[in-house]
Amino acid sequence: MNDSGETLSARRTAAHFLPPGGQRRLLVLAGRPKPVARAREFTLSALVDWSWPDADDVVLLVAELVANAMLHAGGPLELVLDVSDTRLRIEVSDSSPALPAPKEPHRPSQPGGHGLYIVRQTSDRWGATPRPDGKTVWAEIDTR
């Protein structure tokens, strides 16, 4: 929900052009230079293909998740965009077992510590799932 009380999903339209059953796109980032820029370009290309509204919010969300993996988890391994007619799920995997913890309380006047706050404000849901080789931090945006 944003400051005006409007939910994120209420601002979205269902005018997407998705393949039947949705689509899953994967970008390998491990060992690649400029992972944040690559992730942003990859995401924008997918969003254009899907005629996704609010592309800027999604690209920002992806950039924050990838940047967090760079800063706190030794770098991202891969980015997955999984879209259906009900939601867009963004997943960024890394090799660190440490689960993310937002800084509480959020202090906008202090430098740093804003990434997960942005993720919480931009997505409808977010979390992290442990994996045998690290974790996946994910965020979801409802399409309806």
PDB file of C-alpha atoms in Angstrom:
ATOM      1  CA  MET A   1       0.000   0.000   0.000  1.00  0.00           C
ATOM      2  CA  ASN A   2       1.366   3.428  -0.807  1.00  0.00           C
ATOM      3  CA  ASP A   3       1.051   6.659   1.193  1.00  0.00           C
ATOM      4  CA  SER A   4      -2.292   7.527  -0.403  1.00  0.00           C
ATOM      5  CA  GLY A   5      -3.829   4.224   0.764  1.00  0.00           C
ATOM      6  CA  GLU A   6      -3.968   2.768  -2.740  1.00  0.00           C
ATOM      7  CA  THR A   7      -2.726  -0.798  -3.102  1.00  0.00           C
ATOM      8  CA  LEU A   8      -0.035  -1.465  -5.672  1.00  0.00           C
ATOM      9  CA  SER A   9      -2.180  -4.001  -7.487  1.00  0.00           C
ATOM     10  CA  ALA A  10      -5.083  -1.534  -7.757  1.00  0.00           C
ATOM     11  CA  ARG A  11      -2.868   0.716  -9.905  1.00  0.00           C
ATOM     12  CA  ARG A  12      -2.076  -2.032 -12.394  1.00  0.00           C
ATOM     13  CA  THR A  13      -4.055  -2.971 -15.445  1.00  0.00           C
ATOM     14  CA  ALA A  14      -4.517  -6.418 -16.940  1.00  0.00           C
ATOM     15  CA  ALA A  15      -3.478  -5.286 -20.427  1.00  0.00           C
ATOM     16  CA  HIS A  16      -0.486  -7.610 -20.559  1.00  0.00           C
ATOM     17  CA  PHE A  17       0.440  -9.716 -23.550  1.00  0.00           C
ATOM     18  CA  LEU A  18       1.592 -12.939 -21.949  1.00  0.00           C
ATOM     19  CA  PRO A  19       2.046 -16.341 -23.532  1.00  0.00           C
ATOM     20  CA  PRO A  20      -0.671 -18.775 -22.433  1.00  0.00           C
ATOM     21  CA  GLY A  21       0.326 -20.102 -19.025  1.00  0.00           C
ATOM     22  CA  GLY A  22       2.732 -17.220 -18.422  1.00  0.00           C
ATOM     23  CA  GLN A  23       6.462 -17.207 -18.950  1.00  0.00           C
ATOM     24  CA  ARG A  24       9.664 -17.792 -16.984  1.00  0.00           C
ATOM     25  CA  ARG A  25      12.876 -16.034 -18.027  1.00  0.00           C
ATOM     26  CA  LEU A  26      16.307 -16.682 -16.510  1.00  0.00           C
ATOM     27  CA  LEU A  27      19.462 -14.576 -16.636  1.00  0.00           C
ATOM     28  CA  VAL A  28      22.715 -16.052 -15.346  1.00  0.00           C
ATOM     29  CA  LEU A  29      24.663 -13.354 -13.508  1.00  0.00           C
ATOM     30  CA  ALA A  30      27.403 -15.367 -11.776  1.00  0.00           C
ATOM     31  CA  GLY A  31      30.809 -14.051 -12.776  1.00  0.00           C
ATOM     32  CA  ARG A  32      29.392 -11.571 -15.278  1.00  0.00           C
ATOM     33  CA  PRO A  33      30.470  -7.916 -15.212  1.00  0.00           C
ATOM     34  CA  LYS A  34      27.954  -5.201 -14.342  1.00  0.00           C
ATOM     35  CA  PRO A  35      25.220  -7.499 -12.988  1.00  0.00           C
ATOM     36  CA  VAL A  36      22.909  -4.649 -11.941  1.00  0.00           C
ATOM     37  CA  ALA A  37      22.982  -3.095 -15.417  1.00  0.00           C
ATOM     38  CA  ARG A  38      22.517  -6.510 -17.073  1.00  0.00           C
ATOM     39  CA  ALA A  39      19.569  -7.306 -14.791  1.00  0.00           C
ATOM     40  CA  ARG A  40      17.944  -3.940 -15.506  1.00  0.00           C
ATOM     41  CA  GLU A  41      18.268  -4.396 -19.294  1.00  0.00           C
ATOM     42  CA  PHE A  42      17.012  -7.997 -19.142  1.00  0.00           C
ATOM     43  CA  THR A  43      14.027  -6.973 -17.031  1.00  0.00           C
ATOM     44  CA  LEU A  44      13.121  -3.994 -19.200  1.00  0.00           C
ATOM     45  CA  SER A  45      13.216  -6.183 -22.314  1.00  0.00           C
ATOM     46  CA  ALA A  46      10.846  -8.708 -20.715  1.00  0.00           C
ATOM     47  CA  LEU A  47       8.495  -5.976 -19.501  1.00  0.00           C
ATOM     48  CA  VAL A  48       8.338  -4.428 -22.965  1.00  0.00           C
ATOM     49  CA  ASP A  49       7.514  -7.858 -24.444  1.00  0.00           C
ATOM     50  CA  TRP A  50       4.734  -8.258 -21.860  1.00  0.00           C
ATOM     51  CA  SER A  51       3.427  -4.665 -22.231  1.00  0.00           C
ATOM     52  CA  TRP A  52       3.846  -4.327 -18.471  1.00  0.00           C
ATOM     53  CA  PRO A  53       2.661  -1.070 -16.854  1.00  0.00           C
ATOM     54  CA  ASP A  54       4.796   0.536 -14.136  1.00  0.00           C
ATOM     55  CA  ALA A  55       8.004  -0.803 -15.685  1.00  0.00           C
ATOM     56  CA  ASP A  56      10.086   1.699 -13.717  1.00  0.00           C
ATOM     57  CA  ASP A  57       8.933   0.250 -10.390  1.00  0.00           C
ATOM     58  CA  VAL A  58       9.805  -3.301 -11.469  1.00  0.00           C
ATOM     59  CA  VAL A  59      13.218  -2.300 -12.824  1.00  0.00           C
ATOM     60  CA  LEU A  60      13.946  -0.485  -9.541  1.00  0.00           C
ATOM     61  CA  LEU A  61      12.897  -3.571  -7.575  1.00  0.00           C
ATOM     62  CA  VAL A  62      15.180  -5.815  -9.648  1.00  0.00           C
ATOM     63  CA  ALA A  63      18.086  -3.374  -9.304  1.00  0.00           C
ATOM     64  CA  GLU A  64      17.679  -3.296  -5.504  1.00  0.00           C
ATOM     65  CA  LEU A  65      17.576  -7.099  -5.211  1.00  0.00           C
ATOM     66  CA  VAL A  66      20.642  -7.558  -7.414  1.00  0.00           C
ATOM     67  CA  ALA A  67      22.517  -4.725  -5.669  1.00  0.00           C
ATOM     68  CA  ASN A  68      21.756  -6.298  -2.278  1.00  0.00           C
ATOM     69  CA  ALA A  69      23.227  -9.583  -3.519  1.00  0.00           C
ATOM     70  CA  MET A  70      26.314  -7.654  -4.651  1.00  0.00           C
ATOM     71  CA  LEU A  71      26.737  -5.790  -1.364  1.00  0.00           C
ATOM     72  CA  HIS A  72      25.784  -8.453   1.161  1.00  0.00           C
ATOM     73  CA  ALA A  73      26.009 -11.906  -0.426  1.00  0.00           C
ATOM     74  CA  GLY A  74      29.102 -12.143  -2.626  1.00  0.00           C
ATOM     75  CA  GLY A  75      27.222 -11.349  -5.839  1.00  0.00           C
ATOM     76  CA  PRO A  76      24.120 -12.659  -7.599  1.00  0.00           C
ATOM     77  CA  LEU A  77      24.062 -16.063  -9.265  1.00  0.00           C
ATOM     78  CA  GLU A  78      20.925 -15.641 -11.357  1.00  0.00           C
ATOM     79  CA  LEU A  79      17.793 -13.586 -11.894  1.00  0.00           C
ATOM     80  CA  VAL A  80      14.449 -15.206 -12.671  1.00  0.00           C
ATOM     81  CA  LEU A  81      11.349 -13.375 -13.868  1.00  0.00           C
ATOM     82  CA  ASP A  82       8.272 -15.606 -13.623  1.00  0.00           C
ATOM     83  CA  VAL A  83       5.053 -14.010 -14.830  1.00  0.00           C
ATOM     84  CA  SER A  84       1.521 -15.358 -14.915  1.00  0.00           C
ATOM     85  CA  ASP A  85      -1.848 -13.735 -15.360  1.00  0.00           C
ATOM     86  CA  THR A  86      -1.995 -13.158 -11.575  1.00  0.00           C
ATOM     87  CA  ARG A  87       1.527 -12.057 -10.569  1.00  0.00           C
ATOM     88  CA  LEU A  88       5.106 -11.257 -11.501  1.00  0.00           C
ATOM     89  CA  ARG A  89       7.661 -13.017  -9.324  1.00  0.00           C
ATOM     90  CA  ILE A  90      11.251 -11.786  -9.258  1.00  0.00           C
ATOM     91  CA  GLU A  91      13.921 -14.085  -7.827  1.00  0.00           C
ATOM     92  CA  VAL A  92      17.586 -13.281  -7.231  1.00  0.00           C
ATOM     93  CA  SER A  93      19.749 -16.177  -6.063  1.00  0.00           C
ATOM     94  CA  ASP A  94      23.132 -15.923  -4.358  1.00  0.00           C
ATOM     95  CA  SER A  95      25.555 -18.227  -2.542  1.00  0.00           C
ATOM     96  CA  SER A  96      25.177 -16.754   0.956  1.00  0.00           C
ATOM     97  CA  PRO A  97      23.037 -18.640   3.483  1.00  0.00           C
ATOM     98  CA  ALA A  98      22.426 -15.408   5.460  1.00  0.00           C
ATOM     99  CA  LEU A  99      18.806 -14.321   5.094  1.00  0.00           C
ATOM    100  CA  PRO A 100      18.124 -10.617   4.572  1.00  0.00           C
ATOM    101  CA  ALA A 101      16.879  -8.578   7.513  1.00  0.00           C
ATOM    102  CA  PRO A 102      15.501  -5.077   7.002  1.00  0.00           C
ATOM    103  CA  LYS A 103      16.933  -2.407   9.256  1.00  0.00           C
ATOM    104  CA  GLU A 104      14.265  -1.465  11.776  1.00  0.00           C
ATOM    105  CA  PRO A 105      13.145   1.156  12.165  1.00  0.00           C
ATOM    106  CA  HIS A 106      13.748   2.552   8.706  1.00  0.00           C
ATOM    107  CA  ARG A 107      15.604   5.863   8.969  1.00  0.00           C
ATOM    108  CA  PRO A 108      15.355   7.766   5.684  1.00  0.00           C
ATOM    109  CA  SER A 109      17.710  10.511   6.880  1.00  0.00           C
ATOM    110  CA  GLN A 110      20.618   8.078   7.349  1.00  0.00           C
ATOM    111  CA  PRO A 111      22.755   6.749   4.481  1.00  0.00           C
ATOM    112  CA  GLY A 112      22.439   3.061   3.632  1.00  0.00           C
ATOM    113  CA  GLY A 113      19.897   0.484   4.679  1.00  0.00           C
ATOM    114  CA  HIS A 114      17.217   1.520   2.192  1.00  0.00           C
ATOM    115  CA  GLY A 115      17.279  -1.456  -0.216  1.00  0.00           C
ATOM    116  CA  LEU A 116      14.872  -3.759   1.596  1.00  0.00           C
ATOM    117  CA  TYR A 117      12.664  -0.815   2.501  1.00  0.00           C
ATOM    118  CA  ILE A 118      12.331  -0.085  -1.229  1.00  0.00           C
ATOM    119  CA  VAL A 119      11.637  -3.775  -1.903  1.00  0.00           C
ATOM    120  CA  ARG A 120       8.873  -3.806   0.751  1.00  0.00           C
ATOM    121  CA  GLN A 121       7.296  -0.605  -0.589  1.00  0.00           C
ATOM    122  CA  THR A 122       7.484  -1.585  -4.270  1.00  0.00           C
ATOM    123  CA  SER A 123       6.282  -5.194  -4.061  1.00  0.00           C
ATOM    124  CA  ASP A 124       3.089  -6.814  -2.816  1.00  0.00           C
ATOM    125  CA  ARG A 125       5.074  -9.566  -1.058  1.00  0.00           C
ATOM    126  CA  TRP A 126       8.726 -10.433  -0.573  1.00  0.00           C
ATOM    127  CA  GLY A 127      10.810 -12.989   1.256  1.00  0.00           C
ATOM    128  CA  ALA A 128      13.798 -15.288   1.115  1.00  0.00           C
ATOM    129  CA  THR A 129      14.029 -19.026   0.631  1.00  0.00           C
ATOM    130  CA  PRO A 130      17.102 -20.990   1.794  1.00  0.00           C
ATOM    131  CA  ARG A 131      18.734 -23.260  -0.795  1.00  0.00           C
ATOM    132  CA  PRO A 132      21.457 -25.886  -0.369  1.00  0.00           C
ATOM    133  CA  ASP A 133      23.905 -23.531  -2.115  1.00  0.00           C
ATOM    134  CA  GLY A 134      22.710 -20.219  -0.610  1.00  0.00           C
ATOM    135  CA  LYS A 135      19.337 -18.511  -0.876  1.00  0.00           C
ATOM    136  CA  THR A 136      16.827 -16.922  -3.205  1.00  0.00           C
ATOM    137  CA  VAL A 137      15.405 -13.516  -2.341  1.00  0.00           C
ATOM    138  CA  TRP A 138      12.103 -12.986  -4.085  1.00  0.00           C
ATOM    139  CA  ALA A 139       9.441 -10.330  -4.532  1.00  0.00           C
ATOM    140  CA  GLU A 140       6.003 -10.551  -6.088  1.00  0.00           C
ATOM    141  CA  ILE A 141       3.791  -7.984  -7.753  1.00  0.00           C
ATOM    142  CA  ASP A 142       0.130  -8.779  -8.303  1.00  0.00           C
ATOM    143  CA  THR A 143      -1.224  -8.148 -11.781  1.00  0.00           C
ATOM    144  CA  ARG A 144      -4.831  -7.616 -10.707  1.00  0.00           C
TER     145      ARG A 144
END
